[in-house]
Amino acid sequence: MTNPKVDWFFNKSGKWQESYQELREITLDCGLTEELKWGCLCYTNEKSNIVLIHGFKDYCALLFMQGALLKDPKKILVQQTANVQSARQIRFTNVEEILKNKTTIKTYIKETIKNDKSGIKVEMKKTTEYEIPEEFKMALNEMPELKTAFYKLTPGRQRGYLLYFSSAKQSKTRMERVEKYIPKILDNKGLDD
């Protein structure tokens, strides 16, 4: 059943409105509950987030929160970046692609619901398993107060810094990033705080 609280999302103008409407019908036909979370259409099963519908410049997508668990015989699931551990997308550039894949989409949604009901989850990589860039290791070793502050941060904040520092290709850039964020780490703040 549609949620009147999110109807406004479908009534606004935009490039993907027809695609959103078709994805809405498919997800609701699978028995999911419609909500709005993180500014996106979110479809839940007994309070568990199952899929999101969202749009980008070149495509709209159906994002499966635990998509890494899906079998994907059609090879249509996309991992957004190497750092995304559990979510997977099916991307569409027009409504015809959605209509053509309707049966497959429903099959994937139903498998996701079944996985959710069984309680299985993607085993997430622990923060200690992330590599610490050499430039940050040096800073941690040179500044005991930085090391203490960094390990007092939540695991999510630690991962955020490690991923950000590591993503720079050049050592100089990694060092600049480390130096820039030392004050935030010492203030017990995350990358985006």
PDB file of N, CA, C and O in Angstrom, residues 119-189:
ATOM      1  N   GLY A 119      17.549 -13.836   9.146  1.00  0.00           N
ATOM      2  CA  GLY A 119      18.508 -13.203  10.046  1.00  0.00           C
ATOM      3  C   GLY A 119      19.938 -13.125   9.526  1.00  0.00           C
ATOM      4  O   GLY A 119      20.822 -12.610  10.221  1.00  0.00           O
ATOM      5  N   ILE A 120      20.192 -13.620   8.328  1.00  0.00           N
ATOM      6  CA  ILE A 120      21.578 -13.552   7.843  1.00  0.00           C
ATOM      7  C   ILE A 120      21.909 -12.121   7.425  1.00  0.00           C
ATOM      8  O   ILE A 120      21.063 -11.386   6.940  1.00  0.00           O
ATOM      9  N   LYS A 121      23.126 -11.733   7.682  1.00  0.00           N
ATOM     10  CA  LYS A 121      23.621 -10.391   7.359  1.00  0.00           C
ATOM     11  C   LYS A 121      24.993 -10.518   6.722  1.00  0.00           C
ATOM     12  O   LYS A 121      25.706 -11.501   6.940  1.00  0.00           O
ATOM     13  N   VAL A 122      25.373  -9.505   5.976  1.00  0.00           N
ATOM     14  CA  VAL A 122      26.724  -9.453   5.414  1.00  0.00           C
ATOM     15  C   VAL A 122      27.688  -9.276   6.573  1.00  0.00           C
ATOM     16  O   VAL A 122      27.472  -8.422   7.438  1.00  0.00           O
ATOM     17  N   GLU A 123      28.724 -10.094   6.593  1.00  0.00           N
ATOM     18  CA  GLU A 123      29.734  -9.948   7.634  1.00  0.00           C
ATOM     19  C   GLU A 123      30.626  -8.773   7.261  1.00  0.00           C
ATOM     20  O   GLU A 123      31.337  -8.802   6.253  1.00  0.00           O
ATOM     21  N   MET A 124      30.533  -7.741   8.065  1.00  0.00           N
ATOM     22  CA  MET A 124      31.262  -6.511   7.764  1.00  0.00           C
ATOM     23  C   MET A 124      32.717  -6.613   8.209  1.00  0.00           C
ATOM     24  O   MET A 124      33.026  -7.233   9.220  1.00  0.00           O
ATOM     25  N   LYS A 125      33.547  -5.975   7.427  1.00  0.00           N
ATOM     26  CA  LYS A 125      34.971  -5.899   7.730  1.00  0.00           C
ATOM     27  C   LYS A 125      35.142  -5.077   9.010  1.00  0.00           C
ATOM     28  O   LYS A 125      34.530  -4.014   9.168  1.00  0.00           O
ATOM     29  N   LYS A 126      35.949  -5.562   9.920  1.00  0.00           N
ATOM     30  CA  LYS A 126      36.192  -4.844  11.170  1.00  0.00           C
ATOM     31  C   LYS A 126      37.180  -3.698  10.923  1.00  0.00           C
ATOM     32  O   LYS A 126      38.029  -3.774  10.041  1.00  0.00           O
ATOM     33  N   THR A 127      37.067  -2.663  11.727  1.00  0.00           N
ATOM     34  CA  THR A 127      37.945  -1.504  11.578  1.00  0.00           C
ATOM     35  C   THR A 127      39.415  -1.912  11.651  1.00  0.00           C
ATOM     36  O   THR A 127      40.241  -1.389  10.905  1.00  0.00           O
ATOM     37  N   THR A 128      39.732  -2.876  12.487  1.00  0.00           N
ATOM     38  CA  THR A 128      41.128  -3.316  12.633  1.00  0.00           C
ATOM     39  C   THR A 128      41.655  -3.994  11.377  1.00  0.00           C
ATOM     40  O   THR A 128      42.859  -4.156  11.225  1.00  0.00           O
ATOM     41  N   GLU A 129      40.762  -4.384  10.463  1.00  0.00           N
ATOM     42  CA  GLU A 129      41.181  -5.034   9.224  1.00  0.00           C
ATOM     43  C   GLU A 129      41.547  -4.035   8.122  1.00  0.00           C
ATOM     44  O   GLU A 129      42.084  -4.417   7.096  1.00  0.00           O
ATOM     45  N   TYR A 130      41.246  -2.756   8.348  1.00  0.00           N
ATOM     46  CA  TYR A 130      41.594  -1.737   7.361  1.00  0.00           C
ATOM     47  C   TYR A 130      43.065  -1.373   7.503  1.00  0.00           C
ATOM     48  O   TYR A 130      43.594  -1.261   8.605  1.00  0.00           O
ATOM     49  N   GLU A 131      43.708  -1.179   6.363  1.00  0.00           N
ATOM     50  CA  GLU A 131      45.119  -0.821   6.373  1.00  0.00           C
ATOM     51  C   GLU A 131      45.278   0.640   6.779  1.00  0.00           C
ATOM     52  O   GLU A 131      44.531   1.508   6.324  1.00  0.00           O
ATOM     53  N   ILE A 132      46.240   0.889   7.645  1.00  0.00           N
ATOM     54  CA  ILE A 132      46.545   2.255   8.056  1.00  0.00           C
ATOM     55  C   ILE A 132      47.631   2.779   7.122  1.00  0.00           C
ATOM     56  O   ILE A 132      48.709   2.187   7.035  1.00  0.00           O
ATOM     57  N   PRO A 133      47.364   3.865   6.396  1.00  0.00           N
ATOM     58  CA  PRO A 133      48.376   4.405   5.489  1.00  0.00           C
ATOM     59  C   PRO A 133      49.654   4.772   6.244  1.00  0.00           C
ATOM     60  O   PRO A 133      49.612   5.215   7.394  1.00  0.00           O
ATOM     61  N   GLU A 134      50.774   4.571   5.608  1.00  0.00           N
ATOM     62  CA  GLU A 134      52.089   4.803   6.221  1.00  0.00           C
ATOM     63  C   GLU A 134      52.203   6.214   6.800  1.00  0.00           C
ATOM     64  O   GLU A 134      52.756   6.406   7.891  1.00  0.00           O
ATOM     65  N   GLU A 135      51.673   7.198   6.100  1.00  0.00           N
ATOM     66  CA  GLU A 135      51.754   8.586   6.553  1.00  0.00           C
ATOM     67  C   GLU A 135      51.002   8.786   7.869  1.00  0.00           C
ATOM     68  O   GLU A 135      51.432   9.542   8.733  1.00  0.00           O
ATOM     69  N   PHE A 136      49.878   8.090   8.010  1.00  0.00           N
ATOM     70  CA  PHE A 136      49.109   8.210   9.251  1.00  0.00           C
ATOM     71  C   PHE A 136      49.780   7.419  10.371  1.00  0.00           C
ATOM     72  O   PHE A 136      49.782   7.861  11.516  1.00  0.00           O
ATOM     73  N   LYS A 137      50.361   6.274  10.035  1.00  0.00           N
ATOM     74  CA  LYS A 137      51.112   5.496  11.038  1.00  0.00           C
ATOM     75  C   LYS A 137      52.216   6.353  11.652  1.00  0.00           C
ATOM     76  O   LYS A 137      52.413   6.348  12.864  1.00  0.00           O
ATOM     77  N   MET A 138      52.939   7.080  10.789  1.00  0.00           N
ATOM     78  CA  MET A 138      54.023   7.940  11.277  1.00  0.00           C
ATOM     79  C   MET A 138      53.479   8.997  12.233  1.00  0.00           C
ATOM     80  O   MET A 138      54.049   9.235  13.301  1.00  0.00           O
ATOM     81  N   ALA A 139      52.371   9.632  11.871  1.00  0.00           N
ATOM     82  CA  ALA A 139      51.771  10.660  12.728  1.00  0.00           C
ATOM     83  C   ALA A 139      51.322  10.059  14.058  1.00  0.00           C
ATOM     84  O   ALA A 139      51.538  10.666  15.120  1.00  0.00           O
ATOM     85  N   LEU A 140      50.734   8.865  14.024  1.00  0.00           N
ATOM     86  CA  LEU A 140      50.299   8.207  15.267  1.00  0.00           C
ATOM     87  C   LEU A 140      51.491   7.893  16.163  1.00  0.00           C
ATOM     88  O   LEU A 140      51.414   8.039  17.388  1.00  0.00           O
ATOM     89  N   ASN A 141      52.596   7.451  15.552  1.00  0.00           N
ATOM     90  CA  ASN A 141      53.795   7.113  16.331  1.00  0.00           C
ATOM     91  C   ASN A 141      54.488   8.353  16.894  1.00  0.00           C
ATOM     92  O   ASN A 141      55.064   8.298  17.973  1.00  0.00           O
ATOM     93  N   GLU A 142      54.426   9.456  16.157  1.00  0.00           N
ATOM     94  CA  GLU A 142      55.086  10.691  16.599  1.00  0.00           C
ATOM     95  C   GLU A 142      54.272  11.447  17.633  1.00  0.00           C
ATOM     96  O   GLU A 142      54.825  12.246  18.383  1.00  0.00           O
ATOM     97  N   MET A 143      52.964  11.229  17.660  1.00  0.00           N
ATOM     98  CA  MET A 143      52.076  11.972  18.562  1.00  0.00           C
ATOM     99  C   MET A 143      51.227  11.000  19.384  1.00  0.00           C
ATOM    100  O   MET A 143      50.142  10.602  18.960  1.00  0.00           O
ATOM    101  N   PRO A 144      51.700  10.621  20.561  1.00  0.00           N
ATOM    102  CA  PRO A 144      50.919   9.690  21.382  1.00  0.00           C
ATOM    103  C   PRO A 144      49.495  10.181  21.661  1.00  0.00           C
ATOM    104  O   PRO A 144      48.565   9.379  21.728  1.00  0.00           O
ATOM    105  N   GLU A 145      49.331  11.508  21.794  1.00  0.00           N
ATOM    106  CA  GLU A 145      47.991  12.050  22.067  1.00  0.00           C
ATOM    107  C   GLU A 145      47.055  11.843  20.860  1.00  0.00           C
ATOM    108  O   GLU A 145      45.856  11.638  21.025  1.00  0.00           O
ATOM    109  N   LEU A 146      47.622  11.848  19.655  1.00  0.00           N
ATOM    110  CA  LEU A 146      46.837  11.582  18.452  1.00  0.00           C
ATOM    111  C   LEU A 146      46.406  10.116  18.421  1.00  0.00           C
ATOM    112  O   LEU A 146      45.250   9.804  18.126  1.00  0.00           O
ATOM    113  N   LYS A 147      47.342   9.245  18.768  1.00  0.00           N
ATOM    114  CA  LYS A 147      47.040   7.811  18.788  1.00  0.00           C
ATOM    115  C   LYS A 147      45.917   7.519  19.787  1.00  0.00           C
ATOM    116  O   LYS A 147      44.953   6.810  19.484  1.00  0.00           O
ATOM    117  N   THR A 148      46.027   8.106  20.974  1.00  0.00           N
ATOM    118  CA  THR A 148      45.000   7.921  22.008  1.00  0.00           C
ATOM    119  C   THR A 148      43.658   8.445  21.509  1.00  0.00           C
ATOM    120  O   THR A 148      42.635   7.774  21.635  1.00  0.00           O
ATOM    121  N   ALA A 149      43.665   9.653  20.943  1.00  0.00           N
ATOM    122  CA  ALA A 149      42.424  10.267  20.465  1.00  0.00           C
ATOM    123  C   ALA A 149      41.804   9.450  19.333  1.00  0.00           C
ATOM    124  O   ALA A 149      40.586   9.243  19.300  1.00  0.00           O
ATOM    125  N   PHE A 150      42.639   8.971  18.396  1.00  0.00           N
ATOM    126  CA  PHE A 150      42.123   8.206  17.267  1.00  0.00           C
ATOM    127  C   PHE A 150      41.431   6.927  17.737  1.00  0.00           C
ATOM    128  O   PHE A 150      40.329   6.604  17.287  1.00  0.00           O
ATOM    129  N   TYR A 151      42.046   6.212  18.658  1.00  0.00           N
ATOM    130  CA  TYR A 151      41.455   4.946  19.105  1.00  0.00           C
ATOM    131  C   TYR A 151      40.293   5.136  20.067  1.00  0.00           C
ATOM    132  O   TYR A 151      39.576   4.186  20.372  1.00  0.00           O
ATOM    133  N   LYS A 152      40.058   6.388  20.505  1.00  0.00           N
ATOM    134  CA  LYS A 152      38.855   6.693  21.296  1.00  0.00           C
ATOM    135  C   LYS A 152      37.655   6.975  20.397  1.00  0.00           C
ATOM    136  O   LYS A 152      36.528   6.958  20.854  1.00  0.00           O
ATOM    137  N   LEU A 153      37.920   7.255  19.115  1.00  0.00           N
ATOM    138  CA  LEU A 153      36.830   7.509  18.169  1.00  0.00           C
ATOM    139  C   LEU A 153      36.009   6.242  17.959  1.00  0.00           C
ATOM    140  O   LEU A 153      36.509   5.130  18.128  1.00  0.00           O
ATOM    141  N   THR A 154      34.780   6.422  17.533  1.00  0.00           N
ATOM    142  CA  THR A 154      33.945   5.254  17.218  1.00  0.00           C
ATOM    143  C   THR A 154      34.559   4.522  16.032  1.00  0.00           C
ATOM    144  O   THR A 154      35.266   5.127  15.215  1.00  0.00           O
ATOM    145  N   PRO A 155      34.300   3.232  15.902  1.00  0.00           N
ATOM    146  CA  PRO A 155      34.828   2.488  14.756  1.00  0.00           C
ATOM    147  C   PRO A 155      34.454   3.116  13.412  1.00  0.00           C
ATOM    148  O   PRO A 155      35.260   3.155  12.490  1.00  0.00           O
ATOM    149  N   GLY A 156      33.248   3.642  13.296  1.00  0.00           N
ATOM    150  CA  GLY A 156      32.819   4.266  12.049  1.00  0.00           C
ATOM    151  C   GLY A 156      33.649   5.502  11.719  1.00  0.00           C
ATOM    152  O   GLY A 156      34.004   5.731  10.560  1.00  0.00           O
ATOM    153  N   ARG A 157      33.924   6.305  12.721  1.00  0.00           N
ATOM    154  CA  ARG A 157      34.757   7.490  12.497  1.00  0.00           C
ATOM    155  C   ARG A 157      36.181   7.082  12.136  1.00  0.00           C
ATOM    156  O   ARG A 157      36.806   7.683  11.263  1.00  0.00           O
ATOM    157  N   GLN A 158      36.693   6.059  12.799  1.00  0.00           N
ATOM    158  CA  GLN A 158      38.043   5.575  12.465  1.00  0.00           C
ATOM    159  C   GLN A 158      38.091   5.120  11.007  1.00  0.00           C
ATOM    160  O   GLN A 158      38.999   5.485  10.257  1.00  0.00           O
ATOM    161  N   ARG A 159      37.087   4.331  10.593  1.00  0.00           N
ATOM    162  CA  ARG A 159      37.035   3.849   9.205  1.00  0.00           C
ATOM    163  C   ARG A 159      36.963   5.015   8.227  1.00  0.00           C
ATOM    164  O   ARG A 159      37.618   5.009   7.188  1.00  0.00           O
ATOM    165  N   GLY A 160      36.162   6.018   8.565  1.00  0.00           N
ATOM    166  CA  GLY A 160      36.033   7.183   7.696  1.00  0.00           C
ATOM    167  C   GLY A 160      37.375   7.832   7.428  1.00  0.00           C
ATOM    168  O   GLY A 160      37.719   8.135   6.280  1.00  0.00           O
ATOM    169  N   TYR A 161      38.145   8.034   8.476  1.00  0.00           N
ATOM    170  CA  TYR A 161      39.475   8.626   8.311  1.00  0.00           C
ATOM    171  C   TYR A 161      40.398   7.705   7.515  1.00  0.00           C
ATOM    172  O   TYR A 161      41.086   8.151   6.599  1.00  0.00           O
ATOM    173  N   LEU A 162      40.422   6.434   7.869  1.00  0.00           N
ATOM    174  CA  LEU A 162      41.320   5.504   7.169  1.00  0.00           C
ATOM    175  C   LEU A 162      41.004   5.425   5.679  1.00  0.00           C
ATOM    176  O   LEU A 162      41.912   5.425   4.847  1.00  0.00           O
ATOM    177  N   LEU A 163      39.726   5.382   5.339  1.00  0.00           N
ATOM    178  CA  LEU A 163      39.339   5.320   3.927  1.00  0.00           C
ATOM    179  C   LEU A 163      39.700   6.616   3.205  1.00  0.00           C
ATOM    180  O   LEU A 163      40.189   6.590   2.072  1.00  0.00           O
ATOM    181  N   TYR A 164      39.469   7.739   3.878  1.00  0.00           N
ATOM    182  CA  TYR A 164      39.779   9.026   3.259  1.00  0.00           C
ATOM    183  C   TYR A 164      41.283   9.190   3.056  1.00  0.00           C
ATOM    184  O   TYR A 164      41.739   9.574   1.976  1.00  0.00           O
ATOM    185  N   PHE A 165      42.057   8.883   4.081  1.00  0.00           N
ATOM    186  CA  PHE A 165      43.513   9.016   3.949  1.00  0.00           C
ATOM    187  C   PHE A 165      44.043   8.067   2.872  1.00  0.00           C
ATOM    188  O   PHE A 165      44.882   8.431   2.061  1.00  0.00           O
ATOM    189  N   SER A 166      43.564   6.848   2.855  1.00  0.00           N
ATOM    190  CA  SER A 166      44.044   5.828   1.914  1.00  0.00           C
ATOM    191  C   SER A 166      43.660   6.111   0.472  1.00  0.00           C
ATOM    192  O   SER A 166      44.330   5.638  -0.444  1.00  0.00           O
ATOM    193  N   SER A 167      42.586   6.850   0.267  1.00  0.00           N
ATOM    194  CA  SER A 167      42.096   7.041  -1.104  1.00  0.00           C
ATOM    195  C   SER A 167      42.981   7.961  -1.944  1.00  0.00           C
ATOM    196  O   SER A 167      42.870   7.968  -3.167  1.00  0.00           O
ATOM    197  N   ALA A 168      43.855   8.718  -1.304  1.00  0.00           N
ATOM    198  CA  ALA A 168      44.775   9.579  -2.066  1.00  0.00           C
ATOM    199  C   ALA A 168      45.856   8.712  -2.709  1.00  0.00           C
ATOM    200  O   ALA A 168      46.441   7.856  -2.055  1.00  0.00           O
ATOM    201  N   LYS A 169      46.121   8.968  -3.968  1.00  0.00           N
ATOM    202  CA  LYS A 169      47.098   8.155  -4.699  1.00  0.00           C
ATOM    203  C   LYS A 169      48.545   8.514  -4.359  1.00  0.00           C
ATOM    204  O   LYS A 169      49.411   7.660  -4.348  1.00  0.00           O
ATOM    205  N   GLN A 170      48.792   9.789  -4.065  1.00  0.00           N
ATOM    206  CA  GLN A 170      50.165  10.229  -3.802  1.00  0.00           C
ATOM    207  C   GLN A 170      50.408  10.398  -2.310  1.00  0.00           C
ATOM    208  O   GLN A 170      49.543  10.860  -1.573  1.00  0.00           O
ATOM    209  N   SER A 171      51.616  10.069  -1.906  1.00  0.00           N
ATOM    210  CA  SER A 171      52.011  10.187  -0.510  1.00  0.00           C
ATOM    211  C   SER A 171      51.864  11.619  -0.013  1.00  0.00           C
ATOM    212  O   SER A 171      51.409  11.857   1.110  1.00  0.00           O
ATOM    213  N   LYS A 172      52.219  12.575  -0.845  1.00  0.00           N
ATOM    214  CA  LYS A 172      52.133  13.989  -0.471  1.00  0.00           C
ATOM    215  C   LYS A 172      50.695  14.352  -0.110  1.00  0.00           C
ATOM    216  O   LYS A 172      50.441  15.030   0.892  1.00  0.00           O
ATOM    217  N   THR A 173      49.751  13.906  -0.922  1.00  0.00           N
ATOM    218  CA  THR A 173      48.332  14.193  -0.679  1.00  0.00           C
ATOM    219  C   THR A 173      47.861  13.503   0.596  1.00  0.00           C
ATOM    220  O   THR A 173      47.121  14.089   1.390  1.00  0.00           O
ATOM    221  N   ARG A 174      48.279  12.251   0.800  1.00  0.00           N
ATOM    222  CA  ARG A 174      47.902  11.539   2.035  1.00  0.00           C
ATOM    223  C   ARG A 174      48.413  12.310   3.250  1.00  0.00           C
ATOM    224  O   ARG A 174      47.696  12.479   4.233  1.00  0.00           O
ATOM    225  N   MET A 175      49.658  12.792   3.180  1.00  0.00           N
ATOM    226  CA  MET A 175      50.247  13.532   4.308  1.00  0.00           C
ATOM    227  C   MET A 175      49.486  14.836   4.545  1.00  0.00           C
ATOM    228  O   MET A 175      49.213  15.189   5.698  1.00  0.00           O
ATOM    229  N   GLU A 176      49.119  15.526   3.485  1.00  0.00           N
ATOM    230  CA  GLU A 176      48.350  16.771   3.619  1.00  0.00           C
ATOM    231  C   GLU A 176      47.004  16.505   4.291  1.00  0.00           C
ATOM    232  O   GLU A 176      46.563  17.269   5.147  1.00  0.00           O
ATOM    233  N   ARG A 177      46.370  15.422   3.898  1.00  0.00           N
ATOM    234  CA  ARG A 177      45.085  15.067   4.511  1.00  0.00           C
ATOM    235  C   ARG A 177      45.246  14.756   5.995  1.00  0.00           C
ATOM    236  O   ARG A 177      44.449  15.192   6.822  1.00  0.00           O
ATOM    237  N   VAL A 178      46.252  13.984   6.315  1.00  0.00           N
ATOM    238  CA  VAL A 178      46.512  13.630   7.725  1.00  0.00           C
ATOM    239  C   VAL A 178      46.724  14.908   8.525  1.00  0.00           C
ATOM    240  O   VAL A 178      46.094  15.111   9.580  1.00  0.00           O
ATOM    241  N   GLU A 179      47.591  15.782   8.049  1.00  0.00           N
ATOM    242  CA  GLU A 179      47.898  17.027   8.770  1.00  0.00           C
ATOM    243  C   GLU A 179      46.649  17.885   8.948  1.00  0.00           C
ATOM    244  O   GLU A 179      46.431  18.472  10.003  1.00  0.00           O
ATOM    245  N   LYS A 180      45.830  17.957   7.913  1.00  0.00           N
ATOM    246  CA  LYS A 180      44.612  18.778   7.967  1.00  0.00           C
ATOM    247  C   LYS A 180      43.629  18.275   9.028  1.00  0.00           C
ATOM    248  O   LYS A 180      42.950  19.060   9.686  1.00  0.00           O
ATOM    249  N   TYR A 181      43.551  16.944   9.194  1.00  0.00           N
ATOM    250  CA  TYR A 181      42.527  16.379  10.077  1.00  0.00           C
ATOM    251  C   TYR A 181      43.016  16.032  11.483  1.00  0.00           C
ATOM    252  O   TYR A 181      42.211  15.613  12.314  1.00  0.00           O
ATOM    253  N   ILE A 182      44.278  16.230  11.765  1.00  0.00           N
ATOM    254  CA  ILE A 182      44.776  15.981  13.127  1.00  0.00           C
ATOM    255  C   ILE A 182      43.968  16.767  14.164  1.00  0.00           C
ATOM    256  O   ILE A 182      43.532  16.185  15.165  1.00  0.00           O
ATOM    257  N   PRO A 183      43.704  18.072  13.954  1.00  0.00           N
ATOM    258  CA  PRO A 183      42.921  18.811  14.958  1.00  0.00           C
ATOM    259  C   PRO A 183      41.533  18.216  15.202  1.00  0.00           C
ATOM    260  O   PRO A 183      41.069  18.169  16.346  1.00  0.00           O
ATOM    261  N   LYS A 184      40.878  17.750  14.132  1.00  0.00           N
ATOM    262  CA  LYS A 184      39.542  17.156  14.309  1.00  0.00           C
ATOM    263  C   LYS A 184      39.621  15.866  15.118  1.00  0.00           C
ATOM    264  O   LYS A 184      38.766  15.604  15.968  1.00  0.00           O
ATOM    265  N   ILE A 185      40.626  15.054  14.831  1.00  0.00           N
ATOM    266  CA  ILE A 185      40.781  13.801  15.571  1.00  0.00           C
ATOM    267  C   ILE A 185      41.027  14.105  17.040  1.00  0.00           C
ATOM    268  O   ILE A 185      40.430  13.488  17.925  1.00  0.00           O
ATOM    269  N   LEU A 186      41.889  15.080  17.303  1.00  0.00           N
ATOM    270  CA  LEU A 186      42.188  15.463  18.695  1.00  0.00           C
ATOM    271  C   LEU A 186      40.951  16.020  19.400  1.00  0.00           C
ATOM    272  O   LEU A 186      40.836  15.911  20.616  1.00  0.00           O
ATOM    273  N   ASP A 187      40.022  16.594  18.635  1.00  0.00           N
ATOM    274  CA  ASP A 187      38.771  17.115  19.198  1.00  0.00           C
ATOM    275  C   ASP A 187      37.659  16.059  19.237  1.00  0.00           C
ATOM    276  O   ASP A 187      36.506  16.384  19.463  1.00  0.00           O
ATOM    277  N   ASN A 188      38.018  14.784  18.974  1.00  0.00           N
ATOM    278  CA  ASN A 188      37.068  13.661  19.011  1.00  0.00           C
ATOM    279  C   ASN A 188      35.935  13.841  17.992  1.00  0.00           C
ATOM    280  O   ASN A 188      34.795  13.535  18.267  1.00  0.00           O
ATOM    281  N   LYS A 189      36.300  14.346  16.823  1.00  0.00           N
ATOM    282  CA  LYS A 189      35.303  14.561  15.781  1.00  0.00           C
ATOM    283  C   LYS A 189      35.574  13.656  14.590  1.00  0.00           C
ATOM    284  O   LYS A 189      36.715  13.313  14.298  1.00  0.00           O
TER     285      LYS A 189
END
